[in-house]
PDB file of C-alpha atoms in Angstrom:
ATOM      1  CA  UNK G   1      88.247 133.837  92.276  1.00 55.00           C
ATOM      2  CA  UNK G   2      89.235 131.063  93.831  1.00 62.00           C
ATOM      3  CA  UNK G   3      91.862 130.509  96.786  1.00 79.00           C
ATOM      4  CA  UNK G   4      94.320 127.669  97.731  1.00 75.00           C
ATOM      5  CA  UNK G   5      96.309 126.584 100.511  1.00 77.00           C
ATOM      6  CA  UNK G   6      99.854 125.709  99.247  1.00 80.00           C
ATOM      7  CA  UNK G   7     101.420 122.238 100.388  1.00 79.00           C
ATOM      8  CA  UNK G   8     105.250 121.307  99.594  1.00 83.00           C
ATOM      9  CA  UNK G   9     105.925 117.787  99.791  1.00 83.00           C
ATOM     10  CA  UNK G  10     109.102 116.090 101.753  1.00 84.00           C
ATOM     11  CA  UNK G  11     111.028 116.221  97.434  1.00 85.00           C
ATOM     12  CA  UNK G  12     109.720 119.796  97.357  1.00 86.00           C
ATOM     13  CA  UNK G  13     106.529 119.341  95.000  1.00 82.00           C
ATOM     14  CA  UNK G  14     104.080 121.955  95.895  1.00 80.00           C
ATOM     15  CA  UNK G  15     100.523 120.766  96.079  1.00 79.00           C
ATOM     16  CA  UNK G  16      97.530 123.097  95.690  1.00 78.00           C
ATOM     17  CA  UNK G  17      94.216 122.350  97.293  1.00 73.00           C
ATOM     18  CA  UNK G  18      91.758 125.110  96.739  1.00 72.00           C
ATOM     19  CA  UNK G  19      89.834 126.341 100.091  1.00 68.00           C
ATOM     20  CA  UNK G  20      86.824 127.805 100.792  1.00 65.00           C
ATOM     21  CA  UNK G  21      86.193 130.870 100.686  1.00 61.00           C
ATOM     22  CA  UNK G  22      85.163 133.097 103.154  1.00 57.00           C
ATOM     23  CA  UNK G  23      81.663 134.438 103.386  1.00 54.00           C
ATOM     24  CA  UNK G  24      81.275 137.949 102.681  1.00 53.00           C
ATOM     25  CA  UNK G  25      78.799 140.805 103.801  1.00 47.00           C
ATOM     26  CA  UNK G  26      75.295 140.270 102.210  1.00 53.00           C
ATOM     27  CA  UNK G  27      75.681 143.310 100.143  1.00 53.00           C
ATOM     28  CA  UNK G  28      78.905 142.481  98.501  1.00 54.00           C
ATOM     29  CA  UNK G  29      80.991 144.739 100.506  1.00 55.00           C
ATOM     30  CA  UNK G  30      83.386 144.279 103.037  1.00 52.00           C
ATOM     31  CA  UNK G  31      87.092 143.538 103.973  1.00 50.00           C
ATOM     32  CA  UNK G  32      89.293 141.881 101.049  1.00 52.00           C
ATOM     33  CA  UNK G  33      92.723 140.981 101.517  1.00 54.00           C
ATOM     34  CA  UNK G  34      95.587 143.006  99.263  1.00 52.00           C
ATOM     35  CA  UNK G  35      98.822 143.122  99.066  1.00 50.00           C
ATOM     36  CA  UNK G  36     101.634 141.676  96.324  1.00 51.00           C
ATOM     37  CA  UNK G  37     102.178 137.829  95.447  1.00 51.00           C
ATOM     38  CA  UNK G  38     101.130 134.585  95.917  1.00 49.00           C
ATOM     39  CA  UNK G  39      99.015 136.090  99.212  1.00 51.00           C
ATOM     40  CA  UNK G  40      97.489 138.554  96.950  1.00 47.00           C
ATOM     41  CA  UNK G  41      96.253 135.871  94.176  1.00 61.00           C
ATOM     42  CA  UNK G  42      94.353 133.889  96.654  1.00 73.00           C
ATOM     43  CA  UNK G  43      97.019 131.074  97.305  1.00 79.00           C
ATOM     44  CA  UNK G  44      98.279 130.796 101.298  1.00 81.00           C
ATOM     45  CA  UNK G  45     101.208 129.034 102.039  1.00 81.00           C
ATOM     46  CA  UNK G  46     100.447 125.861 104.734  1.00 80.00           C
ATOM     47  CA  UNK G  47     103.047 126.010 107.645  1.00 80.00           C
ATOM     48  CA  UNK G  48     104.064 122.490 107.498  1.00 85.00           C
ATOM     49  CA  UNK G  49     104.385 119.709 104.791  1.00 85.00           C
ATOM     50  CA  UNK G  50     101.905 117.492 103.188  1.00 82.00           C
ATOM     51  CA  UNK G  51     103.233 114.528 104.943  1.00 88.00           C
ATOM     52  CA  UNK G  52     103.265 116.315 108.411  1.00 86.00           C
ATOM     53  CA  UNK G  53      99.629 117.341 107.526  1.00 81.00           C
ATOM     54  CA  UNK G  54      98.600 113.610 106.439  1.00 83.00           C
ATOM     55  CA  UNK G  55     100.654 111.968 109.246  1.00 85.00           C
ATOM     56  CA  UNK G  56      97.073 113.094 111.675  1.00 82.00           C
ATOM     57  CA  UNK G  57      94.991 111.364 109.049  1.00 81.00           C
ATOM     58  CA  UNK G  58      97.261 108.161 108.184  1.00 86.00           C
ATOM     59  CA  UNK G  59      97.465 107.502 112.352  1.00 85.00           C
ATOM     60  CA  UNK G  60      93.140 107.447 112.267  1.00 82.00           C
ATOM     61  CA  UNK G  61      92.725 105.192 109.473  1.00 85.00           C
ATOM     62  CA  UNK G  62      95.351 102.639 111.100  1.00 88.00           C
ATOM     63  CA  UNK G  63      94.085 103.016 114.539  1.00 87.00           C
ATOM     64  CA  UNK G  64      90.064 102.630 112.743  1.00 86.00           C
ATOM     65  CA  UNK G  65      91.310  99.639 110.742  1.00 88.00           C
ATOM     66  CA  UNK G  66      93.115  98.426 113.619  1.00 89.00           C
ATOM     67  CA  UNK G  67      89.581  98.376 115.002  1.00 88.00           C
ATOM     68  CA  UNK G  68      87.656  96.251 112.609  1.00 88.00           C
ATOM     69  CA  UNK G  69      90.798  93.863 111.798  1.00 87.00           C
ATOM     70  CA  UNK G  70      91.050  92.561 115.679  1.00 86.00           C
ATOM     71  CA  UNK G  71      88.017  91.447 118.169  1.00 80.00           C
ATOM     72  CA  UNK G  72      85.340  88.776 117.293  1.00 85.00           C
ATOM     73  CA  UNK G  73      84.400  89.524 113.493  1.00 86.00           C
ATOM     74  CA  UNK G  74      87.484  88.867 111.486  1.00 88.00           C
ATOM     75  CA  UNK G  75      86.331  90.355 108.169  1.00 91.00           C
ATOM     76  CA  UNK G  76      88.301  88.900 104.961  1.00 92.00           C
ATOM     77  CA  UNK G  77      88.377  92.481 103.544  1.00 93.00           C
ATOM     78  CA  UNK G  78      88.239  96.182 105.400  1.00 92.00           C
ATOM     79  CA  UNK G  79      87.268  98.834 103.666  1.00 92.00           C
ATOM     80  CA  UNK G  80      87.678 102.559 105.278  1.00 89.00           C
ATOM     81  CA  UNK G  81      86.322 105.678 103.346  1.00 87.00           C
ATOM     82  CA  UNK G  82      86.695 109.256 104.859  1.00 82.00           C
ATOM     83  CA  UNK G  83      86.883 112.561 103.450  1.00 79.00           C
ATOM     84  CA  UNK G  84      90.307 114.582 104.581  1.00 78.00           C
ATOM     85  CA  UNK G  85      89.634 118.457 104.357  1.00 76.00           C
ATOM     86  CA  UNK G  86      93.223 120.385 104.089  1.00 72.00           C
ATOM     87  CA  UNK G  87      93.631 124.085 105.961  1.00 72.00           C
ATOM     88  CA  UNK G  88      96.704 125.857 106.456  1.00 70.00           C
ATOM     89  CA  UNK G  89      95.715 126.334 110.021  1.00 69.00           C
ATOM     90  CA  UNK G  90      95.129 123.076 110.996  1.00 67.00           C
ATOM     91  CA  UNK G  91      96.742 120.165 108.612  1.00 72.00           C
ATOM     92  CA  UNK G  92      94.484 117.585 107.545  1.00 68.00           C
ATOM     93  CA  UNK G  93      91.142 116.909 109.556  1.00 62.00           C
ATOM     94  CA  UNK G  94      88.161 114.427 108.514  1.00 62.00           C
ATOM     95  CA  UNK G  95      85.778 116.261 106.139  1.00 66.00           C
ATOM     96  CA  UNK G  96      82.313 117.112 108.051  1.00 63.00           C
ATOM     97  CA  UNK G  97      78.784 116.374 105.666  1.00 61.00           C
ATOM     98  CA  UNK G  98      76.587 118.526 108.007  1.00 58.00           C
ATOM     99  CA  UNK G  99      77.162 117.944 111.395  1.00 58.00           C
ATOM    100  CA  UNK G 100      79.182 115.027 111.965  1.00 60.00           C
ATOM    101  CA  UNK G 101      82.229 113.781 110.787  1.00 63.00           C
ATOM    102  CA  UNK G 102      82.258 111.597 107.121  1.00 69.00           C
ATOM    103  CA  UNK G 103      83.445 107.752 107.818  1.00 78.00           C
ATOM    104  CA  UNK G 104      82.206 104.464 105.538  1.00 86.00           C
ATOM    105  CA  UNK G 105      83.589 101.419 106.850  1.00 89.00           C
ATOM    106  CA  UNK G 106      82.372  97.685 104.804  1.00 92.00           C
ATOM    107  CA  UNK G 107      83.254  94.747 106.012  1.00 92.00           C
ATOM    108  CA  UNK G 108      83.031  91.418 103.619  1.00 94.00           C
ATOM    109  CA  UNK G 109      83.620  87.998 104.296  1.00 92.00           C
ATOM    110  CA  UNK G 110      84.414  85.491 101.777  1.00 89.00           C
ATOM    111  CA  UNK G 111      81.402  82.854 101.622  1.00 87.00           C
ATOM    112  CA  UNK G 112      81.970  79.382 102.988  1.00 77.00           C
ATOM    113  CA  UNK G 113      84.814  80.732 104.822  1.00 69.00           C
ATOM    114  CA  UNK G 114      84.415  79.125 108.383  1.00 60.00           C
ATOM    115  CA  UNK G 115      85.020  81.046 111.361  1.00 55.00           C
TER     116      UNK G 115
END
């Protein structure tokens, strides 16, 4: 079955981003969560709003484009890719492939643009 975390936005839309879910003993047994409700189908209820979780995630991408926009290249274009990975605990983080964190940046200049 699968399990959510439960974001309302700032007009009171809830948004549903399915989590994870834990790793249980080998042999199938072990703890499982009970109870009645929403808690009890899987779905956990985020303690602040999609925008307050985003707000982390929206400061990044300014402060990264912020980055390649100023200095000595001057690209025509900027173009940022990250994953965001949503928890209840924490907000909105950058999404990990293996190890280390996920972030694409291209830059592209316009030809016979001069300097």
């Amino acid at each position: 079955m699968s399990e959510y975390t439960e974001f309302v936005t700032a007009d009171g839309a809830v948004v549903r981003v399915e989590r994870q879910q834990p790793s249980s003993a080998p042999d199938g047994y072990g703890m499982q969560p009970v109870g009645r409700g929403a808690a009890a189908a899987g779905v956990e209820r985020a303690g602040e709003t999609f925008e307050q979780a985003l707000a982390g995630v929206r400061a990044a991408a300014g402060s990264a484009l912020a980055v390649f926009r100023d200095g000595s290249l001057k690209p025509d274009e900027v173009e940022i890719e990250f994953g965001v990975k949503l928890t209840a605990e924490a907000g909105a983080l950058i999404a990990r492939t293996a190890a280390e964190a996920h972030l694409t940046v291209r830059l592209s200049w316009a030809p016979g643009r001069s300097a």
